[in-house]
């Protein structure tokens, strides 16, 4: 039940599964028995063909048949008698007869081959699995038998057949379910045997070579695929080995895996050396195999440890994998040590063996994967031995080897990068960066392979981020990210050569990095942009640590800080190289060194800063100054010489600076070195003096061996002799000195180390140092898919990247390369926008605009067709506008270039007609048929992406309409198919650009970008020139102005941002234009549209907007005259729509000024008066702020002789009617305001009234009788209908002086002046004098209270007297002769009835009385008697003289003083 069945067909579960299983088991047992029986028959049949096995023995031996045949026949008898299930039968019973045949050295190759095939078949029948009885012993029997297989060689082909069968069986063992029962030792034996066959196959057929190598690969895959399943129990065993290393160290080699049985083939028999016998491990094996066996037998590496017998006999796991992996690494080690064998093919030692070994290693790493890090011995093999070999083979001249090395490193990066930080840095610095550049002598093939590898790395999404975070941001590591990015950029540049595959490859890598950044943008951590790093105070830069390397909240600020420090150190190094003192001061200023220098900080600066001048460092360290000596001591203490050979330590020490030439300086330097070395590695040396002496000796030996001037070189004996008794009086071990001698002879200690930032070669001493550092380096930071450092990385690589993509795009000729470049451009744009790198985006736009070909000035006809035929230009154009639409928020100066392209399209007639109009019209609430001048190229009803009517016939559509016309007189005018296709492509391209969206969507642009767009439009329009400019320039300026107005209207909420620039641009146009033209028309009406649209929404800007309309007042007379009517219509529309939004005096002054101007313009006056009528008729719009201005404007219209007199009369009615507003305001003030506010408003109302009547006074002098007389009546209305307005008495006095008397005097002057233009002045004079009388009488009571009443009254009398005596056209007027006395009589009667005029005192005491009659008698002497019939004149005089003398003088004095005050008031009022 539950066991695996032989048949694997999918069947449904039956009713009685137990019975079914029993039946299947029975069938399977029969099948197996028959199969084994067939195999026995096959082996016996082949054996019988041999003379040795074909007949009976005749010698009388008891055994008639050979034991091999007998055992096979016995098996045959038994197999059908076994009734038990097969898994309960010991497999040795049915395998042993076959294995005996395989082991026998008497059987020939055909027999051995058949026996091996039989074993292979049995293993593949799935008879044996982990549950089978004694399976472990059986599997070991098979392995032992097959690996010690012996047979007679009859011919080469049969030998190869047997070797193939051995490979088959060994592989079947490893693939069998029972393979888990194999021990570590047996697995190693299998691999070793397989490799022997691989080696022997080198001199045999190609087929055997390929099969053996394939089998080796399969074996390695089988074994290492088991690694992820090895649990921690396995790990415990390995740890157990480590903890008992002292016990196992002395184990006999017999117990180490790869025992003598492996070395000698069959442990029980001696080799006879005959050529007729083949056995593995025979003396025929070359030194290669012997060396490899030796390597296997010694455990994991030079400092490795053989596993103990207990572990090697356990079911296989990590121990065998460690040994196999070490064995594979050793294959790489041996290549340099062995010679060419006579039977080996030549390729084996050039690239074949390394390639084979590297392929196996790659398979092991692919399958072991991340599980390797759980097993320290495997991991240490990879970290040290493997990587050291990879570094060596990475510089191989064979592209195949380099390619395989790069594949392995890529796999290692993927699975184990956290454990290989410094190894990866070394690989990129010493291999990839060296090979990928021709200056290091690499062949083109090497460069290409290195570049392919680099691109593969770049396609790993986190690779560059992790290189930057772990290496570029580490002060002890090189800037790998920066170097790789620069390499890709430079390698993409085709310099003086056509574009090659290498350039495209580098471009792919560059774009892979950029697209990786672009993909990370959506994953967060972009918006939370970190600020710049600053060091506020000194902290030891080499001590900076991170609290948590796995939490981005900790490691991101940490690496950014570390990168900042590294950059500052590099700058400090540059300063130091020019002046050491200033360099250190600079670092103190940036808080990288303490204010008071200490030796440790300076030593660490020297130790960890790249780019320092090593001569200067050497001089500083060798100086005798006490501080310098302390620095030297601290500098030596930064090195780790633990367990390091003296020569290796000395090499590392002297690599960091140039050893000074003076002996004293050398001594100081070597003393510091010796003290540190002795402290850490005192194993052989007795004291630090021994270290010092030996160091000196090595320096001298180095000079002796490697200085060409030394002819007689020091021998090994000389060196040993020179170093006698230096170790505390004793000699150092001879072997130790010999090793040092040969090391120095073979590899010079460079006392003048390499300067600068080149890519160093990996030397053994540097590798040892790297392994030391790797134990102490900071943990490897793993990056996730978020954009933590992309801003900083992109800032480094953006410039070279844009340049590289641009150059490739420029040189490319295939559309797939174009598309790659375009993808790169879009990714750069996305990153620039999301990380707010506006400068980068501008650079990109500038670069792309060059490729549109739109900026290239050429003839009219060529560009359109050329554009349609140029895929590159079309793609670049679409990309430019895609970027503008998507990422416009972050474009700044780039808008200028984009506008250049738009203008070029506009000039060619390629723009959709709606570009300028849509943007402006989008926010229109309703279309107005008289809305200024229509935009010349708008298609208002077209809402689809269509090509509109061109502005000029030279545009695309114009030309093609001509080409397609029915005029066939000239056949060549018909466009060709190619031209039509180019035309169609051009149309499609422009549609894809969505040029109009830039402007219609400008309301979504960020403020700074919007401002730059507006400035770019102003810049593109150019400064207007006085005089005639070219039509093309004007067309451009008009188009730019349209767009500028459009975006202004679209951004009404941000008008403050744009307004100043827009206003100044329009002002420049207005002030520089002297003749009517489309540009000034667009400017003026655009300005009016802006005001119309924005006044309702921007009350705080209303004054600013209205003030801008004063520009209209500054128009040149010819221009103003041309557009006056339309301007007035626009102003009228503005007033009607926005009157309630105009609140300020300044705003109304502008409006009324514009309206006043129209009063004398024939076409415009009607519209202007209409606007004034609207304001003054609706009481809601006539305000204290605009009252005086409106009255003044109305006066202008009333005085204007343009149009009918009727309009002047209507204007006068408006003026007269406005008194009602004054009355209402006065009434409201009394009811709603406080006393002080009310008094202030009353004063203001009085002044407004005075301005009103003064205005009417002026119209009273109009030449037209109707207007003049109506003005007088209106004035009378305004003077008499003010009962509700509480006007102060002083104001009335001003009114009489400034308005009534002046008006009467002026009319009198006109009447007497014989003016021909004035008709019927008599009637006007009558109305005027009546006005005087009526106003005087209405105000009599109030006026009588005034002290200056007498003077006022005399003024009235004198005017009446003058009007009575006036001569119009040389004769007195009868009507006036009648009217004046009558009016005077009424006045006197009124004065009498109100008690104003009466005799109050004795004769000569009442001046009013006397003066009145003095004047009246001049006018009408009889009036006194008529008015005062009861009084006699003499009597009156007498009484006056008696009673009023003193009173008169008092009153007169009082009057005279009041008169002087009144004169002052009148003066100021006037």
Tab-separated table of N, CA and C in Angstrom, residues 1336-1451:
chain	number	residue	atom	x	y	z
A	1336	UNK	N	-32.399	132.237	-6.141
A	1336	UNK	CA	-32.224	133.193	-5.051
A	1336	UNK	C	-33.421	133.181	-4.122
A	1337	UNK	N	-34.597	133.183	-4.760
A	1337	UNK	CA	-35.794	133.196	-3.939
A	1337	UNK	C	-35.944	131.911	-3.134
A	1338	UNK	N	-35.583	130.742	-3.758
A	1338	UNK	CA	-35.725	129.456	-3.050
A	1338	UNK	C	-34.812	129.396	-1.834
A	1339	UNK	N	-33.687	130.023	-1.952
A	1339	UNK	CA	-32.696	129.942	-0.877
A	1339	UNK	C	-32.706	131.172	0.019
A	1340	UNK	N	-33.708	132.070	-0.196
A	1340	UNK	CA	-33.679	133.365	0.462
A	1340	UNK	C	-33.558	133.247	1.973
A	1341	UNK	N	-34.358	132.418	2.551
A	1341	UNK	CA	-34.372	132.324	4.005
A	1341	UNK	C	-32.985	131.948	4.543
A	1342	UNK	N	-32.368	130.952	3.893
A	1342	UNK	CA	-31.054	130.514	4.376
A	1342	UNK	C	-29.988	131.570	4.115
A	1343	UNK	N	-30.091	132.179	2.938
A	1343	UNK	CA	-29.064	133.146	2.569
A	1343	UNK	C	-29.144	134.388	3.441
A	1344	UNK	N	-30.372	134.735	3.827
A	1344	UNK	CA	-30.559	135.951	4.622
A	1344	UNK	C	-29.861	135.853	5.964
A	1345	UNK	N	-29.623	134.650	6.402
A	1345	UNK	CA	-28.965	134.479	7.706
A	1345	UNK	C	-27.475	134.782	7.633
A	1346	UNK	N	-26.927	134.798	6.425
A	1346	UNK	CA	-25.487	134.953	6.262
A	1346	UNK	C	-25.069	136.396	6.464
A	1347	UNK	N	-23.937	136.556	7.013
A	1347	UNK	CA	-23.423	137.925	7.212
A	1347	UNK	C	-23.050	138.565	5.881
A	1348	UNK	N	-22.789	137.698	4.900
A	1348	UNK	CA	-22.397	138.237	3.592
A	1348	UNK	C	-23.588	138.345	2.647
A	1349	UNK	N	-24.786	138.268	3.229
A	1349	UNK	CA	-25.976	138.310	2.383
A	1349	UNK	C	-26.036	139.595	1.564
A	1350	UNK	N	-25.599	140.668	2.189
A	1350	UNK	CA	-25.671	141.972	1.518
A	1350	UNK	C	-24.856	141.942	0.228
A	1351	UNK	N	-23.677	141.412	0.342
A	1351	UNK	CA	-22.811	141.345	-0.849
A	1351	UNK	C	-23.428	140.462	-1.913
A	1352	UNK	N	-24.001	139.315	-1.475
A	1352	UNK	CA	-24.619	138.387	-2.413
A	1352	UNK	C	-25.781	139.061	-3.125
A	1353	UNK	N	-26.574	139.767	-2.343
A	1353	UNK	CA	-27.774	140.426	-2.881
A	1353	UNK	C	-27.375	141.508	-3.880
A	1354	UNK	N	-26.305	142.215	-3.564
A	1354	UNK	CA	-25.838	143.245	-4.489
A	1354	UNK	C	-25.358	142.606	-5.781
A	1355	UNK	N	-24.736	141.396	-5.658
A	1355	UNK	CA	-24.302	140.686	-6.867
A	1355	UNK	C	-25.482	140.335	-7.742
A	1356	UNK	N	-26.591	139.890	-7.119
A	1356	UNK	CA	-27.796	139.545	-7.878
A	1356	UNK	C	-28.327	140.789	-8.577
A	1357	UNK	N	-28.377	141.915	-7.837
A	1357	UNK	CA	-28.914	143.157	-8.404
A	1357	UNK	C	-28.071	143.634	-9.575
A	1358	UNK	N	-26.742	143.551	-9.351
A	1358	UNK	CA	-25.873	144.057	-10.425
A	1358	UNK	C	-26.046	143.235	-11.704
A	1359	UNK	N	-26.234	141.850	-11.582
A	1359	UNK	CA	-26.430	141.026	-12.776
A	1359	UNK	C	-27.743	141.387	-13.471
A	1360	UNK	N	-28.775	141.623	-12.631
A	1360	UNK	CA	-30.072	141.987	-13.235
A	1360	UNK	C	-29.960	143.307	-13.996
A	1361	UNK	N	-29.212	144.216	-13.370
A	1361	UNK	CA	-29.028	145.517	-14.003
A	1361	UNK	C	-28.324	145.350	-15.358
A	1362	UNK	N	-27.269	144.495	-15.336
A	1362	UNK	CA	-26.524	144.271	-16.577
A	1362	UNK	C	-27.412	143.621	-17.624
A	1363	UNK	N	-28.209	142.623	-17.218
A	1363	UNK	CA	-29.057	141.914	-18.179
A	1363	UNK	C	-30.129	142.847	-18.753
A	1364	UNK	N	-30.564	143.822	-17.918
A	1364	UNK	CA	-31.570	144.770	-18.384
A	1364	UNK	C	-30.980	145.667	-19.473
A	1365	UNK	N	-29.753	146.033	-19.275
A	1365	UNK	CA	-29.123	146.994	-20.170
A	1365	UNK	C	-28.372	146.330	-21.323
A	1366	UNK	N	-28.303	145.023	-21.361
A	1366	UNK	CA	-27.505	144.349	-22.375
A	1366	UNK	C	-28.047	144.612	-23.770
A	1367	UNK	N	-27.134	144.701	-24.719
A	1367	UNK	CA	-27.507	144.881	-26.111
A	1367	UNK	C	-27.045	143.649	-26.888
A	1368	UNK	N	-27.965	142.909	-27.413
A	1368	UNK	CA	-27.662	141.729	-28.234
A	1368	UNK	C	-27.744	142.160	-29.679
A	1369	UNK	N	-26.666	142.002	-30.364
A	1369	UNK	CA	-26.571	142.429	-31.760
A	1369	UNK	C	-26.868	143.923	-31.894
A	1370	UNK	N	-26.386	144.663	-30.888
A	1370	UNK	CA	-26.455	146.141	-30.971
A	1370	UNK	C	-27.739	146.763	-30.477
A	1371	UNK	N	-28.672	145.979	-30.022
A	1371	UNK	CA	-29.916	146.581	-29.539
A	1371	UNK	C	-30.415	145.826	-28.317
A	1372	UNK	N	-31.164	146.606	-27.527
A	1372	UNK	CA	-31.688	145.984	-26.313
A	1372	UNK	C	-32.843	145.062	-26.683
A	1373	UNK	N	-33.024	144.054	-25.807
A	1373	UNK	CA	-34.049	143.054	-26.091
A	1373	UNK	C	-35.301	143.384	-25.308
A	1374	UNK	N	-36.431	143.398	-25.982
A	1374	UNK	CA	-37.685	143.770	-25.330
A	1374	UNK	C	-38.072	142.777	-24.245
A	1375	UNK	N	-37.887	141.535	-24.553
A	1375	UNK	CA	-38.263	140.517	-23.549
A	1375	UNK	C	-37.471	140.685	-22.274
A	1376	UNK	N	-36.194	140.941	-22.447
A	1376	UNK	CA	-35.375	141.162	-21.265
A	1376	UNK	C	-35.837	142.426	-20.529
A	1377	UNK	N	-36.219	143.450	-21.294
A	1377	UNK	CA	-36.672	144.702	-20.685
A	1377	UNK	C	-37.908	144.463	-19.843
A	1378	UNK	N	-38.708	143.547	-20.252
A	1378	UNK	CA	-39.923	143.245	-19.487
A	1378	UNK	C	-39.622	142.263	-18.350
A	1379	UNK	N	-38.802	141.263	-18.672
A	1379	UNK	CA	-38.606	140.159	-17.723
A	1379	UNK	C	-37.813	140.587	-16.500
A	1380	UNK	N	-36.772	141.319	-16.683
A	1380	UNK	CA	-35.888	141.639	-15.562
A	1380	UNK	C	-36.610	142.449	-14.486
A	1381	UNK	N	-37.318	143.563	-14.840
A	1381	UNK	CA	-38.027	144.294	-13.780
A	1381	UNK	C	-39.070	143.407	-13.085
A	1382	UNK	N	-39.721	142.614	-13.892
A	1382	UNK	CA	-40.744	141.748	-13.286
A	1382	UNK	C	-40.117	140.806	-12.273
A	1383	UNK	N	-39.011	140.191	-12.669
A	1383	UNK	CA	-38.318	139.267	-11.764
A	1383	UNK	C	-37.819	139.986	-10.517
A	1384	UNK	N	-37.332	141.219	-10.734
A	1384	UNK	CA	-36.820	142.000	-9.605
A	1384	UNK	C	-37.945	142.345	-8.646
A	1385	UNK	N	-39.074	142.714	-9.233
A	1385	UNK	CA	-40.233	143.071	-8.395
A	1385	UNK	C	-40.644	141.877	-7.540
A	1386	UNK	N	-40.737	140.712	-8.160
A	1386	UNK	CA	-41.114	139.494	-7.422
A	1386	UNK	C	-40.115	139.199	-6.305
A	1387	UNK	N	-38.889	139.452	-6.612
A	1387	UNK	CA	-37.852	139.178	-5.629
A	1387	UNK	C	-37.980	140.113	-4.445
A	1388	UNK	N	-38.199	141.417	-4.766
A	1388	UNK	CA	-38.315	142.397	-3.684
A	1388	UNK	C	-39.526	142.105	-2.811
A	1389	UNK	N	-40.647	141.729	-3.487
A	1389	UNK	CA	-41.846	141.397	-2.731
A	1389	UNK	C	-41.598	140.209	-1.803
A	1390	UNK	N	-40.902	139.230	-2.328
A	1390	UNK	CA	-40.598	138.039	-1.514
A	1390	UNK	C	-39.720	138.421	-0.332
A	1391	UNK	N	-38.760	139.282	-0.580
A	1391	UNK	CA	-37.872	139.712	0.495
A	1391	UNK	C	-38.629	140.502	1.538
A	1392	UNK	N	-39.594	141.309	1.046
A	1392	UNK	CA	-40.400	142.090	1.975
A	1392	UNK	C	-41.267	141.191	2.826
A	1393	UNK	N	-41.918	140.226	2.141
A	1393	UNK	CA	-42.848	139.357	2.865
A	1393	UNK	C	-42.110	138.501	3.899
A	1394	UNK	N	-40.862	138.166	3.634
A	1394	UNK	CA	-40.114	137.314	4.571
A	1394	UNK	C	-39.319	138.133	5.582
A	1395	UNK	N	-39.509	139.465	5.478
A	1395	UNK	CA	-38.860	140.324	6.464
A	1395	UNK	C	-37.387	140.484	6.252
A	1396	UNK	N	-36.959	140.218	5.052
A	1396	UNK	CA	-35.528	140.354	4.789
A	1396	UNK	C	-35.200	141.798	4.440
A	1397	UNK	N	-36.109	142.410	3.614
A	1397	UNK	CA	-35.867	143.797	3.176
A	1397	UNK	C	-36.890	144.697	3.867
A	1398	UNK	N	-36.449	145.473	4.800
A	1398	UNK	CA	-37.314	146.451	5.464
A	1398	UNK	C	-36.412	147.508	6.095
A	1399	UNK	N	-37.036	148.683	6.350
A	1399	UNK	CA	-36.265	149.765	6.933
A	1399	UNK	C	-36.154	149.509	8.421
A	1400	UNK	N	-34.920	149.292	8.908
A	1400	UNK	CA	-34.745	148.877	10.294
A	1400	UNK	C	-34.244	150.018	11.180
A	1401	UNK	N	-33.714	151.099	10.613
A	1401	UNK	CA	-33.106	152.129	11.466
A	1401	UNK	C	-33.291	153.517	10.837
A	1402	UNK	N	-32.708	154.466	11.516
A	1402	UNK	CA	-32.808	155.869	11.059
A	1402	UNK	C	-32.044	156.041	9.767
A	1403	UNK	N	-32.240	157.173	9.225
A	1403	UNK	CA	-31.647	157.475	7.929
A	1403	UNK	C	-30.131	157.292	7.958
A	1404	UNK	N	-29.685	156.597	6.994
A	1404	UNK	CA	-28.231	156.404	6.844
A	1404	UNK	C	-27.677	155.273	7.665
A	1405	UNK	N	-28.538	154.535	8.435
A	1405	UNK	CA	-28.006	153.452	9.291
A	1405	UNK	C	-28.175	152.071	8.694
A	1406	UNK	N	-29.083	151.833	7.712
A	1406	UNK	CA	-29.355	150.493	7.167
A	1406	UNK	C	-28.760	150.404	5.766
A	1407	UNK	N	-27.569	149.770	5.665
A	1407	UNK	CA	-26.879	149.756	4.382
A	1407	UNK	C	-27.596	148.872	3.374
A	1408	UNK	N	-28.187	147.716	3.807
A	1408	UNK	CA	-28.890	146.827	2.880
A	1408	UNK	C	-30.031	147.582	2.204
A	1409	UNK	N	-30.777	148.274	3.029
A	1409	UNK	CA	-31.941	149.003	2.533
A	1409	UNK	C	-31.477	150.043	1.525
A	1410	UNK	N	-30.503	150.834	1.883
A	1410	UNK	CA	-30.040	151.904	1.034
A	1410	UNK	C	-29.432	151.379	-0.269
A	1411	UNK	N	-28.550	150.385	-0.114
A	1411	UNK	CA	-27.880	149.866	-1.301
A	1411	UNK	C	-28.863	149.210	-2.255
A	1412	UNK	N	-29.871	148.546	-1.677
A	1412	UNK	CA	-30.881	147.892	-2.516
A	1412	UNK	C	-31.552	148.933	-3.394
A	1413	UNK	N	-32.007	149.957	-2.807
A	1413	UNK	CA	-32.770	150.933	-3.591
A	1413	UNK	C	-31.855	151.709	-4.506
A	1414	UNK	N	-30.612	151.825	-4.117
A	1414	UNK	CA	-29.657	152.501	-4.987
A	1414	UNK	C	-29.565	151.762	-6.333
A	1415	UNK	N	-29.501	150.414	-6.253
A	1415	UNK	CA	-29.415	149.605	-7.469
A	1415	UNK	C	-30.763	149.507	-8.165
A	1416	UNK	N	-31.792	149.288	-7.340
A	1416	UNK	CA	-33.113	149.089	-7.939
A	1416	UNK	C	-33.524	150.327	-8.733
A	1417	UNK	N	-33.223	151.498	-8.213
A	1417	UNK	CA	-33.597	152.730	-8.908
A	1417	UNK	C	-32.909	152.831	-10.258
A	1418	UNK	N	-31.741	152.206	-10.379
A	1418	UNK	CA	-31.068	152.188	-11.676
A	1418	UNK	C	-31.791	151.285	-12.669
A	1419	UNK	N	-32.481	150.254	-12.111
A	1419	UNK	CA	-33.146	149.293	-12.989
A	1419	UNK	C	-34.567	149.775	-13.285
A	1420	UNK	N	-35.347	149.953	-12.198
A	1420	UNK	CA	-36.752	150.382	-12.348
A	1420	UNK	C	-37.074	151.307	-11.191
A	1421	UNK	N	-37.003	152.631	-11.406
A	1421	UNK	CA	-37.182	153.592	-10.295
A	1421	UNK	C	-38.535	153.465	-9.621
A	1422	UNK	N	-39.527	153.011	-10.321
A	1422	UNK	CA	-40.881	152.982	-9.760
A	1422	UNK	C	-41.099	151.816	-8.813
A	1423	UNK	N	-40.133	150.916	-8.737
A	1423	UNK	CA	-40.379	149.679	-7.988
A	1423	UNK	C	-40.522	149.910	-6.489
A	1424	UNK	N	-39.810	150.914	-5.948
A	1424	UNK	CA	-39.873	151.116	-4.502
A	1424	UNK	C	-41.286	151.496	-4.092
A	1425	UNK	N	-41.857	152.376	-4.922
A	1425	UNK	CA	-43.222	152.820	-4.608
A	1425	UNK	C	-44.204	151.666	-4.747
A	1426	UNK	N	-43.917	150.787	-5.743
A	1426	UNK	CA	-44.826	149.654	-5.944
A	1426	UNK	C	-44.710	148.643	-4.826
A	1427	UNK	N	-43.515	148.439	-4.345
A	1427	UNK	CA	-43.302	147.410	-3.325
A	1427	UNK	C	-43.622	147.972	-1.937
A	1428	UNK	N	-43.205	149.221	-1.663
A	1428	UNK	CA	-43.476	149.838	-0.366
A	1428	UNK	C	-44.324	151.109	-0.579
A	1429	UNK	N	-45.590	150.957	-0.934
A	1429	UNK	CA	-46.439	152.132	-1.258
A	1429	UNK	C	-46.723	152.992	-0.027
A	1430	UNK	N	-46.656	152.425	1.160
A	1430	UNK	CA	-47.106	153.140	2.344
A	1430	UNK	C	-46.025	154.059	2.910
A	1431	UNK	N	-44.839	153.914	2.444
A	1431	UNK	CA	-43.741	154.669	3.070
A	1431	UNK	C	-43.233	155.753	2.122
A	1432	UNK	N	-42.945	156.857	2.733
A	1432	UNK	CA	-42.400	157.970	1.985
A	1432	UNK	C	-40.891	157.894	2.060
A	1433	UNK	N	-40.194	158.234	0.958
A	1433	UNK	CA	-38.739	158.081	0.930
A	1433	UNK	C	-38.089	159.001	1.963
A	1434	UNK	N	-38.499	160.309	2.053
A	1434	UNK	CA	-37.842	161.220	2.992
A	1434	UNK	C	-38.017	160.764	4.409
A	1435	UNK	N	-39.234	160.267	4.657
A	1435	UNK	CA	-39.513	159.777	6.002
A	1435	UNK	C	-38.610	158.614	6.354
A	1436	UNK	N	-38.471	157.844	5.425
A	1436	UNK	CA	-37.610	156.673	5.646
A	1436	UNK	C	-36.201	157.100	5.946
A	1437	UNK	N	-35.735	158.020	5.162
A	1437	UNK	CA	-34.371	158.495	5.340
A	1437	UNK	C	-34.193	159.138	6.709
A	1438	UNK	N	-35.227	159.870	7.089
A	1438	UNK	CA	-35.147	160.566	8.354
A	1438	UNK	C	-35.045	159.581	9.508
A	1439	UNK	N	-35.934	158.621	9.477
A	1439	UNK	CA	-35.949	157.614	10.538
A	1439	UNK	C	-34.650	156.846	10.603
A	1440	UNK	N	-34.197	156.514	9.461
A	1440	UNK	CA	-32.937	155.773	9.380
A	1440	UNK	C	-31.819	156.572	10.041
A	1441	UNK	N	-31.761	157.877	9.767
A	1441	UNK	CA	-30.713	158.739	10.327
A	1441	UNK	C	-30.816	158.855	11.826
A	1442	UNK	N	-32.042	158.842	12.344
A	1442	UNK	CA	-32.213	159.025	13.770
A	1442	UNK	C	-31.839	157.795	14.576
A	1443	UNK	N	-32.213	156.631	14.152
A	1443	UNK	CA	-32.156	155.434	15.012
A	1443	UNK	C	-30.971	154.508	14.768
A	1444	UNK	N	-30.460	154.459	13.578
A	1444	UNK	CA	-29.542	153.317	13.273
A	1444	UNK	C	-28.121	153.664	13.039
A	1445	UNK	N	-27.619	154.796	13.507
A	1445	UNK	CA	-26.255	155.162	13.142
A	1445	UNK	C	-25.212	154.187	13.623
A	1446	UNK	N	-25.244	153.886	14.865
A	1446	UNK	CA	-24.194	153.007	15.410
A	1446	UNK	C	-24.311	151.593	14.851
A	1447	UNK	N	-25.572	151.161	14.649
A	1447	UNK	CA	-25.802	149.802	14.146
A	1447	UNK	C	-25.208	149.594	12.774
A	1448	UNK	N	-25.351	150.590	11.945
A	1448	UNK	CA	-24.860	150.480	10.573
A	1448	UNK	C	-23.362	150.240	10.564
A	1449	UNK	N	-22.676	151.014	11.360
A	1449	UNK	CA	-21.215	150.859	11.329
A	1449	UNK	C	-20.799	149.477	11.813
A	1450	UNK	N	-21.545	148.987	12.845
A	1450	UNK	CA	-21.213	147.628	13.338
A	1450	UNK	C	-21.448	146.583	12.260
A	1451	UNK	N	-22.633	146.711	11.622
A	1451	UNK	CA	-22.988	145.708	10.617
A	1451	UNK	C	-22.045	145.759	9.440
